[in-house]
mmCIF file of N, CA and C in Angstrom:
data_model
loop_
_atom_site.group_PDB
_atom_site.id
_atom_site.type_symbol
_atom_site.label_atom_id
_atom_site.label_comp_id
_atom_site.label_asym_id
_atom_site.label_seq_id
_atom_site.Cartn_x
_atom_site.Cartn_y
_atom_site.Cartn_z
ATOM 1 N N SER A 1 0.664 -0.693 0.174
ATOM 2 C CA SER A 1 -0.521 0.012 -0.217
ATOM 3 C C SER A 1 0.439 0.878 -0.106
ATOM 4 N N THR A 2 0.663 2.431 -0.906
ATOM 5 C CA THR A 2 1.765 3.192 -1.545
ATOM 6 C C THR A 2 0.376 4.222 -0.367
ATOM 7 N N ALA A 3 0.687 6.086 0.233
ATOM 8 C CA ALA A 3 1.144 6.246 0.762
ATOM 9 C C ALA A 3 -0.215 7.241 -0.616
ATOM 10 N N SER A 4 -0.908 8.428 -0.243
ATOM 11 C CA SER A 4 -1.303 9.077 -1.254
ATOM 12 C C SER A 4 -0.876 10.205 -1.239
ATOM 13 N N PRO A 5 -0.745 10.846 -2.384
ATOM 14 C CA PRO A 5 0.217 12.441 -2.691
ATOM 15 C C PRO A 5 -0.112 13.425 -1.439
ATOM 16 N N ALA A 6 -1.611 13.607 -0.555
ATOM 17 C CA ALA A 6 -1.916 14.197 -0.105
ATOM 18 C C ALA A 6 -1.282 14.184 1.278
ATOM 19 N N HIS A 7 -0.550 12.103 1.633
ATOM 20 C CA HIS A 7 0.206 12.074 2.922
ATOM 21 C C HIS A 7 1.214 12.162 2.848
ATOM 22 N N ARG A 8 2.283 12.343 1.207
ATOM 23 C CA ARG A 8 3.423 11.542 0.816
ATOM 24 C C ARG A 8 4.413 13.490 1.851
ATOM 25 N N PRO A 9 5.356 13.045 2.373
ATOM 26 C CA PRO A 9 6.867 14.283 3.122
ATOM 27 C C PRO A 9 7.003 14.524 2.280
ATOM 28 N N PHE A 10 6.501 15.903 2.019
ATOM 29 C CA PHE A 10 7.106 16.997 1.161
ATOM 30 C C PHE A 10 8.695 16.446 0.752
ATOM 31 N N LEU A 11 8.852 16.902 -0.178
ATOM 32 C CA LEU A 11 10.063 17.149 -1.109
ATOM 33 C C LEU A 11 11.092 15.098 -0.514
ATOM 34 N N THR A 12 10.364 14.000 -0.899
ATOM 35 C CA THR A 12 9.862 12.988 -0.793
ATOM 36 C C THR A 12 9.287 11.611 -2.447
ATOM 37 N N GLY A 13 9.698 10.861 -3.226
ATOM 38 C CA GLY A 13 9.390 10.190 -3.185
ATOM 39 C C GLY A 13 10.263 10.323 -4.926
ATOM 40 N N SER A 14 9.165 9.924 -5.718
ATOM 41 C CA SER A 14 10.300 9.801 -7.111
ATOM 42 C C SER A 14 11.094 10.824 -7.650
ATOM 43 N N PRO A 15 12.055 11.591 -8.334
ATOM 44 C CA PRO A 15 12.109 12.460 -9.189
ATOM 45 C C PRO A 15 10.545 12.974 -9.595
ATOM 46 N N GLU A 16 10.030 12.720 -10.189
ATOM 47 C CA GLU A 16 7.984 13.641 -10.179
ATOM 48 C C GLU A 16 8.240 13.759 -9.799
ATOM 49 N N GLN A 17 8.099 13.496 -8.547
ATOM 50 C CA GLN A 17 7.087 14.482 -7.001
ATOM 51 C C GLN A 17 7.938 15.388 -6.312
ATOM 52 N N LEU A 18 9.758 15.108 -6.461
ATOM 53 C CA LEU A 18 10.897 16.107 -6.447
ATOM 54 C C LEU A 18 10.853 17.896 -6.726
ATOM 55 N N LEU A 19 10.668 17.417 -8.108
ATOM 56 C CA LEU A 19 10.421 18.076 -8.303
ATOM 57 C C LEU A 19 9.129 18.494 -7.936
ATOM 58 N N ASP A 20 8.003 18.268 -8.342
ATOM 59 C CA ASP A 20 7.519 18.682 -8.153
ATOM 60 C C ASP A 20 7.272 19.709 -6.562
ATOM 61 N N ASP A 21 8.019 19.892 -6.310
ATOM 62 C CA ASP A 21 8.000 20.316 -3.908
ATOM 63 C C ASP A 21 9.062 21.147 -5.277
ATOM 64 N N LEU A 22 10.304 21.037 -5.219
ATOM 65 C CA LEU A 22 11.041 22.463 -5.549
ATOM 66 C C LEU A 22 10.021 23.272 -6.786
ATOM 67 N N GLN A 23 9.229 22.517 -7.675
ATOM 68 C CA GLN A 23 8.368 24.089 -7.710
ATOM 69 C C GLN A 23 8.159 24.581 -7.751
ATOM 70 N N ARG A 24 7.119 24.221 -6.966
ATOM 71 C CA ARG A 24 6.208 25.022 -5.138
ATOM 72 C C ARG A 24 7.157 25.542 -4.928
ATOM 73 N N LEU A 25 7.935 25.592 -3.884
ATOM 74 C CA LEU A 25 8.662 25.935 -3.486
ATOM 75 C C LEU A 25 9.618 28.074 -3.896
ATOM 76 N N ALA A 26 9.902 27.065 -5.616
ATOM 77 C CA ALA A 26 9.924 28.511 -6.800
ATOM 78 C C ALA A 26 9.481 28.857 -7.001
ATOM 79 N N ALA A 27 7.779 28.940 -7.170
ATOM 80 C CA ALA A 27 6.600 29.376 -7.279
ATOM 81 C C ALA A 27 6.304 31.006 -5.499
ATOM 82 N N HIS A 28 6.371 30.132 -4.895
ATOM 83 C CA HIS A 28 6.824 30.929 -3.070
ATOM 84 C C HIS A 28 8.352 32.322 -3.252
ATOM 85 N N GLY A 29 9.142 31.904 -4.235
ATOM 86 C CA GLY A 29 10.369 33.018 -3.755
ATOM 87 C C GLY A 29 11.164 32.462 -3.433
ATOM 88 N N TYR A 30 11.058 30.526 -3.314
ATOM 89 C CA TYR A 30 12.266 30.366 -3.043
ATOM 90 C C TYR A 30 12.881 30.160 -3.826
ATOM 91 N N SER A 31 14.660 30.123 -3.556
ATOM 92 C CA SER A 31 15.702 29.823 -4.830
ATOM 93 C C SER A 31 16.630 28.564 -4.014
ATOM 94 N N HIS A 32 16.705 28.294 -2.846
ATOM 95 C CA HIS A 32 17.618 26.990 -2.413
ATOM 96 C C HIS A 32 16.705 26.861 -1.369
ATOM 97 N N CYS A 33 17.630 25.380 -1.518
ATOM 98 C CA CYS A 33 17.061 24.201 -0.741
ATOM 99 C C CYS A 33 17.923 23.185 0.326
ATOM 100 N N THR A 34 18.206 22.036 1.865
ATOM 101 C CA THR A 34 18.605 21.978 1.494
ATOM 102 C C THR A 34 18.023 20.497 1.401
ATOM 103 N N ILE A 35 18.818 19.375 0.555
ATOM 104 C CA ILE A 35 18.462 17.495 1.333
ATOM 105 C C ILE A 35 18.563 17.191 2.022
ATOM 106 N N ARG A 36 17.406 17.102 2.805
ATOM 107 C CA ARG A 36 18.634 15.314 3.366
ATOM 108 C C ARG A 36 18.142 13.942 2.928
ATOM 109 N N PHE A 37 19.146 13.555 2.038
ATOM 110 C CA PHE A 37 19.049 11.883 1.595
ATOM 111 C C PHE A 37 19.435 10.825 3.563
ATOM 112 N N ASP A 38 18.105 10.754 3.331
ATOM 113 C CA ASP A 38 17.654 9.105 4.139
ATOM 114 C C ASP A 38 18.082 8.150 3.713
ATOM 115 N N VAL A 39 19.753 6.740 4.492
ATOM 116 C CA VAL A 39 19.850 6.265 3.768
ATOM 117 C C VAL A 39 19.369 4.302 5.003
ATOM 118 N N ALA A 40 18.529 3.896 4.784
ATOM 119 C CA ALA A 40 17.803 3.229 4.979
ATOM 120 C C ALA A 40 18.801 2.023 6.138
ATOM 121 N N SER A 41 19.844 1.792 5.078
ATOM 122 C CA SER A 41 20.508 0.340 5.029
ATOM 123 C C SER A 41 22.088 1.244 5.908
ATOM 124 N N GLY A 42 22.577 2.423 6.482
ATOM 125 C CA GLY A 42 23.685 3.313 6.128
ATOM 126 C C GLY A 42 25.301 3.235 6.243
ATOM 127 N N THR A 43 24.822 2.540 4.133
ATOM 128 C CA THR A 43 25.849 2.112 3.541
ATOM 129 C C THR A 43 26.016 3.764 3.027
ATOM 130 N N VAL A 44 27.782 2.840 3.021
ATOM 131 C CA VAL A 44 28.148 4.421 2.254
ATOM 132 C C VAL A 44 27.409 4.413 0.307
ATOM 133 N N ASP A 45 27.912 2.894 -0.096
ATOM 134 C CA ASP A 45 27.429 2.728 -1.222
ATOM 135 C C ASP A 45 26.007 2.947 -1.618
ATOM 136 N N GLU A 46 24.676 3.048 -0.589
ATOM 137 C CA GLU A 46 23.560 3.290 -0.688
ATOM 138 C C GLU A 46 23.635 4.852 -0.599
ATOM 139 N N LEU A 47 24.039 5.314 0.495
ATOM 140 C CA LEU A 47 24.278 7.029 0.056
ATOM 141 C C LEU A 47 24.336 7.675 -1.516
ATOM 142 N N ILE A 48 26.143 7.026 -1.724
ATOM 143 C CA ILE A 48 26.708 7.060 -3.119
ATOM 144 C C ILE A 48 25.466 7.161 -5.151
ATOM 145 N N GLU A 49 24.705 6.242 -4.041
ATOM 146 C CA GLU A 49 23.400 5.331 -5.327
ATOM 147 C C GLU A 49 22.652 6.446 -5.359
ATOM 148 N N ARG A 50 22.428 7.375 -4.070
ATOM 149 C CA ARG A 50 21.483 8.143 -3.877
ATOM 150 C C ARG A 50 21.734 9.543 -4.119
ATOM 151 N N LEU A 51 22.921 9.983 -4.345
ATOM 152 C CA LEU A 51 23.189 10.998 -4.876
ATOM 153 C C LEU A 51 23.934 10.638 -6.411
ATOM 154 N N HIS A 52 24.183 9.602 -6.842
ATOM 155 C CA HIS A 52 23.879 10.021 -8.452
ATOM 156 C C HIS A 52 22.467 9.861 -9.440
ATOM 157 N N ALA A 53 21.462 9.059 -8.376
ATOM 158 C CA ALA A 53 20.404 9.153 -9.380
ATOM 159 C C ALA A 53 20.787 10.176 -8.975
ATOM 160 N N PHE A 54 20.329 11.292 -7.717
ATOM 161 C CA PHE A 54 19.616 12.093 -7.507
ATOM 162 C C PHE A 54 20.305 13.633 -8.956
ATOM 163 N N GLY A 55 21.716 13.062 -9.159
ATOM 164 C CA GLY A 55 21.961 14.179 -10.218
ATOM 165 C C GLY A 55 21.450 13.831 -11.254
ATOM 166 N N GLU A 56 21.134 12.376 -11.569
ATOM 167 C CA GLU A 56 20.555 12.052 -13.109
ATOM 168 C C GLU A 56 19.499 12.546 -13.404
ATOM 169 N N GLU A 57 18.436 12.219 -12.410
ATOM 170 C CA GLU A 57 17.160 12.223 -12.228
ATOM 171 C C GLU A 57 15.875 13.530 -12.209
ATOM 172 N N VAL A 58 17.177 14.085 -11.568
ATOM 173 C CA VAL A 58 16.377 16.240 -10.205
ATOM 174 C C VAL A 58 17.149 17.154 -10.579
ATOM 175 N N LEU A 59 18.216 17.019 -10.643
ATOM 176 C CA LEU A 59 19.299 18.303 -11.384
ATOM 177 C C LEU A 59 18.881 18.840 -11.993
ATOM 178 N N PRO A 60 19.191 17.694 -12.981
ATOM 179 C CA PRO A 60 18.714 18.090 -14.727
ATOM 180 C C PRO A 60 17.848 19.097 -15.287
ATOM 181 N N HIS A 61 16.894 19.041 -14.991
ATOM 182 C CA HIS A 61 15.750 19.401 -14.613
ATOM 183 C C HIS A 61 15.361 20.970 -13.892
ATOM 184 N N ALA A 62 15.478 20.444 -12.167
ATOM 185 C CA ALA A 62 15.431 21.129 -11.387
ATOM 186 C C ALA A 62 16.113 22.101 -11.699
ATOM 187 N N ARG A 63 17.917 22.536 -12.816
ATOM 188 C CA ARG A 63 18.285 23.579 -13.037
ATOM 189 C C ARG A 63 16.929 24.894 -13.567
ATOM 190 N N ALA A 64 16.401 24.372 -14.013
ATOM 191 C CA ALA A 64 15.011 24.745 -15.766
ATOM 192 C C ALA A 64 14.252 25.459 -14.576
ATOM 193 N N ILE A 65 14.331 25.030 -13.198
ATOM 194 C CA ILE A 65 12.860 25.879 -12.372
ATOM 195 C C ILE A 65 13.487 27.002 -12.163
ATOM 196 N N GLU A 66 12.042 28.107 -12.183
ATOM 197 C CA GLU A 66 12.970 29.546 -12.063
ATOM 198 C C GLU A 66 11.552 29.987 -11.173
ATOM 199 N N THR A 67 12.779 30.822 -10.282
ATOM 200 C CA THR A 67 12.615 31.346 -9.015
ATOM 201 C C THR A 67 10.879 31.963 -9.811
ATOM 202 N N ALA A 68 10.031 32.561 -8.306
ATOM 203 C CA ALA A 68 8.978 34.257 -8.748
ATOM 204 C C ALA A 68 8.833 34.821 -8.274
ATOM 205 N N ALA A 69 9.980 35.682 -8.296
ATOM 206 C CA ALA A 69 9.882 37.780 -7.874
ATOM 207 C C ALA A 69 8.628 37.738 -6.958
ATOM 208 N N LEU A 70 9.126 38.282 -5.994
ATOM 209 C CA LEU A 70 8.108 38.587 -4.320
ATOM 210 C C LEU A 70 7.996 40.012 -4.814
#
């Protein structure tokens, strides 16, 4: 059973969900955020894998997000 979108913690989920959350932040004028990577196994290998996936699947698209003027 997966959580409904309304119950998904902010800045979690698929690359598309992360990008949607980042877009929502940008729409409110935020141009910077800090993301914490939870690594269930506690291994450096998993952390590197997650960082690599984020760099490949999220960052290239996030660079195109424009911050709304306040």
